[in-house]
Every structure is written in C-alpha cells, then in structure tokens.
Amino acid sequence: MPPIPFNRPFIAGRELYYIAQAVTLGNLGGDGVFTQRCARLLEQRFDIGRVLMTPSCTASLEMAAMLCQLEPGDEVIMPSYTFVSTASAVARLGAIPKFVDIRPDTLNIDEMLIEQAITPRTRAIIPVHYAGVACEMDRIMGIAEAHGLVVVEDAAQGVNAFYRGRALGSIGHLGAYSFHETKNFICGEGGAFCVNDKTLLERAEILRDKGTNRRKFLRGEVDKYTWVDVGSSYVPSEIASAFLCAQLEQMESISERRERAYENYRRLLQPLADEELLKLPTIPPECVSNHHIFYILLPDQPTRDALLRFLKAREIMAVFHYVPLHDSPMGRTYGYQTGDLPLTENLAGRLIRLPFFYDLTPGDQERIAATVAEFLHASPARQPELAASGV
Ligand SMILES: *Cc1c(COP(=O)(O)O)cnc(C)c1O
C-alpha cells in the first residue's frame, strides 16, 4: 500500500494562474495587488482592524514582541506546549518566557493559572489557540486589562476559527496567523499580522518596512521616505501572496473538506474511545474549530511511542509534538526543569497527530483507523513486540 504522508501541500483553485498574473503585472516585490487583496480579504472576513501580510507567523510574532517594547528581563506569559516561535520572538529581545501549564481538555493555556504568574515585570500574554480551538479569551482579556498587559494571540493554527462568534486573531490587541504549508490555508511560507489596537498601527508599518516610513510616503502623507526606527524585512513577495490569494478565495471549500475529514476520524475512532483505549479531542461549545489538527491521546508514553513506530512501519506518517519548551535545552537556560509543568509534560508525552491534509481520502482514514485499532486491541504485553515487528 502507498505511504500516507503526514502532510501534503495542495492546490485548491487559481494558485498557478494568479502567480502567472503576478509575473505579468511586473511587480514581484511586496505589497502589490495580491498582497493587498489577501489583507483586505482577511480584514473583512474576520473583522480585524488592520491586517499586514508577512513572510511568516514567526515574523508577525517578532513584530508583536517589538511593539510590546520588551526590555531585557521583562516577562511574557505563554504556554510551554507550543511551537518555538511563540517563545523565541520574545527571547530574542532579552525578555523571559513565563511558561504556564495547559488545560487537559483543549491543551490550551490554563487561564486559571495566568494571574498567579504575573509579576511586576510582566508585559504581555501570548495565548496560543492549539489545533484551531480558542483559548478562554474573555477571561484572558479581563486579566490583561486589570494588569495593563498586551495580549498577542498566536493564531498560527487559528485562521477561520471562532470564539463566541469572534474570529481568532481579532480579539487580542495583536494577532499572528501562519500560512506555512502545514497549516489550513497555505502559500509555502507566509503569515499575517493582525493589528486590532489602532494605536500600534503606525509603528507596526514602520517595523515591517525596514524601519522606514515608506508606507506613509506611498500614501502621500510625507514627501520623502527615510529611516525612522528599528525594523526588518517583514513584507512577503507577490508570488507567495498570489498563491495565498487563491487559497483564501477557497476558504469555504477547504474548510468544509477539513471538517468532513475531522468528523470522519472522530466517527472511525469513537469505538476505541468508548473502549477507553484512547482519548479524542474536545471542542468547548463556545469555540468553532477550523479543524486544524486531529490528535489522539494514548494512555501513557510507552504506548504512544510504540504506536508511532507501528504506524511508521506500515508507512503511516503520524507525528507527535511538542517537546515542551520549558523542558528544552533553551528552556532550561531560564531555570526551568522537568516536573515544572506536570500536565504539559504528561499530555505532550501521550499525544499523536494523525495525517491530516486537503487530499486525505476516506480510504486513507479507514486504513489509519484500522491500523490504530489493530495495535490498541493487542494486549499491552504484545504491543512492544508488534511495534518492533516492522511491515
Ligand atoms: C506554525 C506555528 C508557528 C510558526 O508559523 P510560521 O508561519 O512557520 O512562522 C507559530 N506558532 C504556532 C502555534 C504554530 O503552530
């Protein structure tokens, strides 16, 4: 049987046509028609004050950290169960990531633990919407307001997902989206920066454009453009934006496909959940998911590791993530150690992400579910032997 990859990039509509059009139009640098079109589409659809397209979510998070005016020694509250960019964006300015444990249902930051992590050096909170399921944003915004903190939503996985009717990325002062090839809507490498707090917009535009006031110049607001602040090159190419534009136009059909595949996994794996051999993801009623990830939780880490080997031997490329950041070599330099965040460590050790992409077929999913069932139905004593047995 053919291998089933973990992820496969896809074409959903006019991607190649738009790239050809961008080339014909003769502007492949930043902020041409396609970059503008992507930004306006996201603003309108998600009711975001202003969207600036970027080369990655990492770039957006870096801009957010700069806008928070972090100084060495300042602290930023975030989960440890996240991708490195959430923490590296603040660490590169000398600020300290303050890792908080997660909720066992959504694997999102536990909002009940945030307040006790606040110190006089705390400047911001970065909630990460894991798997496209929202953090408890009402409570997080309330805490931020009470303590004068900036909220930056890491909505890398949260494009077209909602919390109490509001789009993820539109709720915090700032938000960051990813269009990396592993996300729901893709352009290879790409991102967007959501500026909901208008007071931060002028400086955001300057940071994005190499520390110059070129945006103002192009709008005719100043008569020359010059170096006015620090900054970097955070404008994406028109080629990437042309590809992305075609994907965003197909947002509905891409999302429907993902929802169907997600529900199909749930249906196929529910019997194993009923037998208590694994746990399926939870989506709280106030959240509308974009079905970014389908994960399963196994009873313990040895079972998880053996199942991953078993799937790999049958050419099913499931993966796990994340190595909790507090337990990483870099995390340890901040004084963290194993045992500091028990739920994060426990859940990260038991999780498997199943293959999930646009072209995944119901047949693929049946094969994956049957393979998982074959393994979990073997007695615990036989499982390690099965995992080692190869094809
Ligand atoms: C993918 C991801 C990022 C990084 O996105 P890039 O566009 O690859 O920079 C950041 N945070 C989270 C939670 C992610 O899943």
Coordinates of C-alpha atoms and ligand atoms in Angstrom, one line a residue:
M1 CA 0.0 0.0 0.0
P2 CA 1.3 3.5 -0.8
P3 CA 2.7 5.5 2.1
I4 CA 0.4 8.1 3.7
P5 CA 2.3 11.3 4.4
F6 CA 1.7 13.4 7.5
N7 CA 1.0 16.5 5.3
R8 CA 0.7 17.2 1.6
P9 CA 0.6 20.8 0.2
F10 CA -2.3 21.3 -2.2
I11 CA -3.8 23.5 -4.9
A12 CA -7.4 24.5 -4.3
G13 CA -8.2 26.8 -7.2
R14 CA -6.4 29.6 -9.1
E15 CA -3.0 29.5 -7.4
L16 CA -0.9 28.9 -10.5
Y17 CA -3.0 31.3 -12.6
Y18 CA -2.5 34.1 -10.1
I19 CA 1.2 33.5 -9.9
A20 CA 1.4 33.9 -13.7
Q21 CA -0.7 37.0 -13.4
A22 CA 1.6 38.5 -10.7
V23 CA 4.5 37.9 -13.1
T24 CA 2.7 39.5 -16.0
L25 CA 1.8 42.5 -13.8
G26 CA 5.5 43.1 -13.4
N27 CA 5.6 43.6 -9.6
L28 CA 7.0 40.7 -7.6
G29 CA 8.2 42.7 -4.6
G30 CA 6.0 43.5 -1.6
D31 CA 2.5 45.0 -1.3
G32 CA 1.4 44.6 -4.9
V33 CA -2.2 43.8 -5.8
F34 CA -2.2 40.2 -4.4
T35 CA -0.7 41.1 -1.0
Q36 CA -3.3 43.9 -0.7
R37 CA -6.1 41.6 -1.8
C38 CA -5.1 39.0 0.9
A39 CA -5.0 41.6 3.6
R40 CA -8.4 43.2 2.7
L41 CA -10.0 39.7 2.4
L42 CA -8.8 38.8 5.9
E43 CA -9.8 42.2 7.4
Q44 CA -13.3 41.9 6.0
R45 CA -13.9 38.3 6.7
F46 CA -12.6 38.3 10.3
D47 CA -13.5 41.9 11.3
I48 CA -9.8 42.8 12.0
G49 CA -8.9 46.5 12.3
R50 CA -5.9 46.1 10.0
V51 CA -4.0 43.1 8.6
L52 CA -0.4 43.4 7.4
M53 CA 0.8 40.4 5.4
T54 CA 4.1 39.0 6.5
P55 CA 6.5 36.2 5.4
S56 CA 5.6 34.0 8.4
C57 CA 3.8 33.8 11.6
T58 CA 7.2 33.9 13.3
A59 CA 7.8 37.3 11.7
S60 CA 4.4 38.5 12.9
L61 CA 5.2 37.4 16.5
E62 CA 8.6 39.2 16.3
M63 CA 6.8 42.4 15.2
A64 CA 4.4 41.9 18.1
A65 CA 7.2 41.5 20.6
M66 CA 8.9 44.7 19.3
L67 CA 5.6 46.6 19.6
C68 CA 5.3 45.4 23.2
Q69 CA 8.6 47.3 23.7
L70 CA 10.0 44.5 25.7
E71 CA 13.2 45.2 27.6
P72 CA 15.7 42.6 28.8
G73 CA 14.3 40.9 32.0
D74 CA 10.6 41.7 31.1
E75 CA 8.3 38.7 31.3
V76 CA 5.8 37.3 28.8
I77 CA 3.2 34.7 29.9
M78 CA 2.6 31.9 27.4
P79 CA 2.1 28.1 27.3
S80 CA 5.1 25.8 27.2
Y81 CA 3.1 23.5 24.9
T82 CA 3.6 25.5 21.7
F83 CA 5.9 25.9 18.7
V84 CA 9.3 27.6 19.4
S85 CA 8.4 30.8 17.6
T86 CA 6.0 31.9 20.4
A87 CA 8.9 32.0 22.8
S88 CA 11.8 32.9 20.5
A89 CA 10.0 36.0 19.4
V90 CA 10.3 37.5 22.9
A91 CA 13.6 35.7 23.9
R92 CA 15.4 37.4 21.1
L93 CA 14.7 40.8 22.7
G94 CA 16.1 39.5 26.1
A95 CA 12.6 39.0 27.6
I96 CA 11.8 35.9 29.6
P97 CA 9.1 33.5 28.6
K98 CA 7.0 32.6 31.7
F99 CA 5.5 29.2 30.9
V100 CA 2.1 28.3 32.3
D101 CA 0.5 24.8 32.3
I102 CA -2.3 23.8 30.0
R103 CA -5.9 22.6 30.3
P104 CA -6.4 18.9 29.8
D105 CA -9.4 19.3 27.6
T106 CA -8.2 21.8 24.9
L107 CA -4.4 21.7 25.6
N108 CA -4.6 25.5 25.6
I109 CA -3.0 27.7 28.3
D110 CA -5.0 27.3 31.6
E111 CA -6.5 30.7 32.1
M112 CA -7.0 30.0 35.8
L113 CA -3.2 29.8 36.3
I114 CA -2.3 33.1 34.5
E115 CA -2.9 35.6 37.3
Q116 CA -0.5 33.8 39.7
A117 CA 2.2 34.0 37.0
I118 CA 2.0 37.8 36.8
T119 CA 4.9 39.8 38.4
P120 CA 5.8 43.5 38.2
R121 CA 8.0 42.6 35.2
T122 CA 5.1 41.0 33.2
R123 CA 4.3 42.9 30.0
A124 CA 2.2 40.6 27.8
I125 CA 0.3 37.4 27.5
I126 CA 0.5 35.2 24.4
P127 CA -2.4 32.7 24.3
V128 CA -1.8 30.0 21.6
H129 CA -5.0 28.6 20.0
Y130 CA -3.9 25.0 19.8
A131 CA -5.4 23.0 16.9
G132 CA -7.7 25.9 16.0
V133 CA -9.7 25.7 19.2
A134 CA -9.8 29.0 21.1
C135 CA -8.3 29.8 24.5
E136 CA -10.7 31.2 27.1
M137 CA -10.3 34.7 25.7
D138 CA -12.9 36.6 27.8
R139 CA -11.1 35.7 30.9
I140 CA -7.6 36.3 29.4
M141 CA -8.6 39.8 28.1
G142 CA -10.1 40.6 31.5
I143 CA -6.8 39.7 33.3
A144 CA -4.8 41.7 30.8
E145 CA -7.0 44.8 31.2
A146 CA -6.8 44.5 35.0
H147 CA -3.0 44.4 34.9
G148 CA -2.3 46.6 31.9
L149 CA -0.8 43.8 29.8
V150 CA -0.8 43.5 26.0
V151 CA -2.5 40.3 24.6
V152 CA -0.9 38.8 21.4
E153 CA -2.9 35.9 20.0
D154 CA -0.7 33.2 18.5
A155 CA -3.4 32.3 16.0
A156 CA -0.9 30.5 13.7
Q157 CA -3.3 27.5 13.8
G158 CA -6.5 29.6 14.2
V159 CA -7.3 31.1 10.8
N160 CA -11.0 30.9 10.3
A161 CA -11.8 29.6 13.8
F162 CA -14.0 31.5 16.2
Y163 CA -14.6 32.2 19.9
R164 CA -18.1 33.3 20.9
G165 CA -18.6 34.5 17.3
R166 CA -15.3 36.4 17.0
A167 CA -12.5 35.3 14.8
L168 CA -9.3 34.2 16.4
G169 CA -6.7 36.9 15.8
S170 CA -9.3 39.6 16.1
I171 CA -9.7 39.5 19.8
G172 CA -6.3 40.4 21.4
H173 CA -4.5 43.7 20.9
L174 CA -2.4 41.9 18.3
G175 CA -2.7 38.6 16.5
A176 CA -0.5 36.4 14.3
Y177 CA -1.5 34.0 11.5
S178 CA 0.5 31.4 9.6
F179 CA 0.2 30.2 6.0
H180 CA 3.0 27.7 6.3
E181 CA 2.5 24.6 4.1
T182 CA 1.4 22.6 7.1
K183 CA -1.5 24.9 8.0
N184 CA -5.1 25.1 6.7
F185 CA -4.5 27.8 4.1
I186 CA -1.1 27.8 2.6
C187 CA 1.5 29.5 0.4
G188 CA 4.6 27.6 1.3
E189 CA 5.9 30.1 3.9
G190 CA 3.6 33.0 4.8
G191 CA 1.9 34.9 7.6
A192 CA -0.3 37.8 8.6
F193 CA -0.1 40.3 11.4
C194 CA -3.5 41.4 12.9
V195 CA -3.4 44.9 14.4
N196 CA -6.6 45.3 16.4
D197 CA -5.2 48.1 18.6
K198 CA -5.0 51.1 16.2
T199 CA -2.5 52.9 18.4
L200 CA 0.1 50.3 17.4
L201 CA -0.5 50.5 13.6
E202 CA 1.8 53.3 12.6
R203 CA 4.8 51.7 14.3
A204 CA 3.8 48.3 13.0
E205 CA 4.0 49.6 9.4
I206 CA 7.5 51.0 10.1
L207 CA 8.9 47.9 11.7
R208 CA 7.6 45.9 8.8
D209 CA 9.2 48.1 6.2
K210 CA 12.9 48.0 7.4
G211 CA 12.4 50.8 9.9
T212 CA 11.4 53.3 7.3
N213 CA 8.2 55.4 6.8
R214 CA 7.8 54.2 3.2
R215 CA 4.1 53.3 3.8
K216 CA 3.4 56.9 4.7
F217 CA 5.4 58.1 1.7
L218 CA 3.4 55.8 -0.7
R219 CA 0.1 57.2 0.7
G220 CA 1.4 60.8 0.1
E221 CA 1.5 61.6 3.8
V222 CA 5.1 62.6 3.8
D223 CA 7.2 64.0 0.9
K224 CA 10.2 61.6 1.3
Y225 CA 10.8 58.3 2.9
T226 CA 13.6 57.7 5.4
W227 CA 15.0 55.7 8.3
V228 CA 12.9 56.4 11.4
D229 CA 13.0 53.4 13.7
V230 CA 14.4 49.9 14.0
G231 CA 12.7 47.3 11.8
S232 CA 13.3 44.4 9.5
S233 CA 12.1 42.9 6.2
Y234 CA 8.6 41.6 7.0
V235 CA 6.9 42.1 3.7
P236 CA 6.0 38.9 1.7
S237 CA 6.7 38.5 -2.0
E238 CA 3.8 38.9 -4.5
I239 CA 4.4 35.3 -5.7
A240 CA 3.6 33.9 -2.3
S241 CA 0.6 36.3 -1.9
A242 CA -0.7 35.3 -5.3
F243 CA -0.8 31.7 -4.3
L244 CA -2.3 32.6 -0.9
C245 CA -5.0 34.8 -2.5
A246 CA -6.3 31.8 -4.4
Q247 CA -6.4 29.7 -1.2
L248 CA -8.2 32.4 0.7
E249 CA -10.8 32.6 -2.0
Q250 CA -11.5 28.9 -1.5
M251 CA -11.6 29.2 2.3
E252 CA -15.1 27.8 2.5
S253 CA -14.5 24.7 0.4
I254 CA -11.1 24.0 2.1
S255 CA -12.8 24.3 5.5
E256 CA -15.6 22.0 4.6
R257 CA -13.2 19.4 3.4
R258 CA -11.3 19.6 6.7
E259 CA -14.4 19.4 8.7
R260 CA -15.6 16.3 6.9
A261 CA -12.2 14.6 7.4
Y262 CA -12.2 15.6 11.0
E263 CA -15.7 14.2 11.7
N264 CA -14.8 11.0 9.8
Y265 CA -11.7 10.4 12.0
R266 CA -14.0 11.0 15.0
R267 CA -16.5 8.5 13.8
L268 CA -13.9 5.9 12.9
L269 CA -12.1 6.2 16.3
Q270 CA -15.1 6.7 18.6
P271 CA -15.3 2.9 19.3
L272 CA -11.7 3.0 20.6
A273 CA -12.6 6.0 22.7
D274 CA -15.6 4.1 24.1
E275 CA -13.3 1.2 25.0
E276 CA -11.1 3.7 26.8
L277 CA -8.1 2.8 24.6
L278 CA -7.5 6.4 23.6
K279 CA -9.0 9.9 24.1
L280 CA -10.4 12.1 21.3
P281 CA -10.1 15.9 21.2
T282 CA -12.6 18.2 23.0
I283 CA -14.1 21.3 21.5
P284 CA -15.9 23.5 24.1
P285 CA -19.3 24.8 23.0
E286 CA -18.1 28.5 22.8
C287 CA -15.5 27.5 20.2
V288 CA -15.9 27.0 16.4
S289 CA -12.9 25.0 15.3
N290 CA -11.2 25.2 11.9
H291 CA -10.2 21.5 12.3
H292 CA -6.5 22.2 12.0
I293 CA -5.2 19.1 13.8
F294 CA -6.6 15.7 14.6
Y295 CA -4.9 14.3 17.6
I296 CA -5.4 11.3 19.8
L297 CA -4.2 10.8 23.4
L298 CA -2.9 7.4 24.4
P299 CA -2.9 6.0 28.0
D300 CA 0.9 6.6 28.5
Q301 CA 4.1 7.5 26.7
P302 CA 5.4 3.9 26.1
T303 CA 2.1 3.1 24.3
R304 CA 2.3 6.3 22.3
D305 CA 5.9 5.7 21.2
A306 CA 5.2 2.1 20.3
L307 CA 2.1 3.1 18.3
L308 CA 4.1 5.7 16.4
R309 CA 6.7 3.0 15.5
F310 CA 3.9 0.6 14.5
L311 CA 2.3 3.2 12.2
K312 CA 5.6 4.1 10.7
A313 CA 6.4 0.5 9.9
R314 CA 3.1 0.5 8.0
E315 CA 4.0 3.7 6.2
I316 CA 1.6 5.9 8.0
M317 CA 3.4 9.1 8.9
A318 CA 1.9 10.2 12.2
V319 CA 3.9 12.5 14.4
F320 CA 4.0 13.9 17.9
H321 CA 4.7 17.4 19.2
Y322 CA 5.7 19.5 21.0
V323 CA 8.8 18.9 23.2
P324 CA 7.6 21.3 25.9
L325 CA 9.6 24.5 25.7
H326 CA 10.3 24.7 29.4
D327 CA 11.9 21.2 29.1
S328 CA 14.1 22.1 26.0
P329 CA 17.8 23.0 26.1
M330 CA 16.9 26.6 25.7
G331 CA 14.0 26.5 28.2
R332 CA 16.5 25.1 30.8
T333 CA 18.6 28.2 30.5
Y334 CA 15.8 30.1 32.1
G335 CA 15.9 27.8 35.1
Y336 CA 13.0 25.5 34.2
Q337 CA 13.3 21.8 34.8
T338 CA 11.4 18.6 34.2
G339 CA 8.4 18.4 36.5
D340 CA 7.7 22.1 36.5
L341 CA 4.6 21.8 34.3
P342 CA 3.1 18.4 35.0
L343 CA 0.0 18.5 32.7
T344 CA 2.1 19.8 29.8
E345 CA 4.7 17.1 30.2
N346 CA 2.1 14.4 30.6
L347 CA -0.1 15.3 27.7
A348 CA 2.8 16.0 25.3
G349 CA 4.1 12.6 26.1
R350 CA 0.8 10.9 25.2
L351 CA -0.3 12.7 22.0
I352 CA -0.2 11.6 18.4
R353 CA -1.2 13.8 15.4
L354 CA -2.7 11.7 12.7
P355 CA -2.1 12.5 9.0
F356 CA -4.4 15.4 8.1
F357 CA -4.4 17.3 4.8
Y358 CA -6.6 18.5 2.0
D359 CA -6.4 15.4 -0.2
L360 CA -6.6 12.9 2.6
T361 CA -9.2 10.3 1.4
P362 CA -11.8 8.4 3.5
G363 CA -10.0 5.3 2.3
D364 CA -6.7 6.6 3.8
Q365 CA -8.6 7.4 7.0
E366 CA -10.1 3.9 7.3
R367 CA -6.7 2.4 6.8
I368 CA -5.2 4.6 9.5
A369 CA -8.0 3.9 12.0
A370 CA -7.8 0.2 11.3
T371 CA -4.1 0.2 12.0
V372 CA -4.5 2.1 15.2
A373 CA -7.2 -0.3 16.3
E374 CA -5.1 -3.4 15.4
F375 CA -2.4 -2.1 17.7
L376 CA -4.6 -1.0 20.6
H377 CA -6.5 -4.2 20.5
A378 CA -3.4 -6.2 21.0
S379 CA -2.6 -6.9 24.7
P380 CA -0.3 -4.3 26.3
A381 CA 2.3 -7.2 26.7
R382 CA 2.3 -7.8 22.9
Q383 CA 2.3 -4.1 21.8
P384 CA 6.1 -3.5 22.1
E385 CA 6.7 -6.7 20.1
L386 CA 4.2 -5.6 17.4
A387 CA 5.8 -2.2 17.2
A388 CA 9.2 -3.8 16.7
S389 CA 7.9 -6.3 14.1
G390 CA 8.1 -4.0 11.0
V391 CA 6.0 -4.5 8.0
Ligands
LIG1 C1 3.1 27.1 12.8 C2 3.2 27.8 14.0 C3 4.0 29.0 14.2 C4 5.0 29.4 13.2 O1 4.4 29.7 11.9 P1 5.4 30.1 10.7 O2 4.5 30.7 9.7 O3 6.0 28.8 10.2 O4 6.4 31.0 11.2 C5 3.9 29.7 15.4 N1 3.1 29.3 16.4 C6 2.4 28.2 16.3 C7 1.5 27.8 17.4 C8 2.4 27.4 15.1 O5 1.6 26.3 15.0

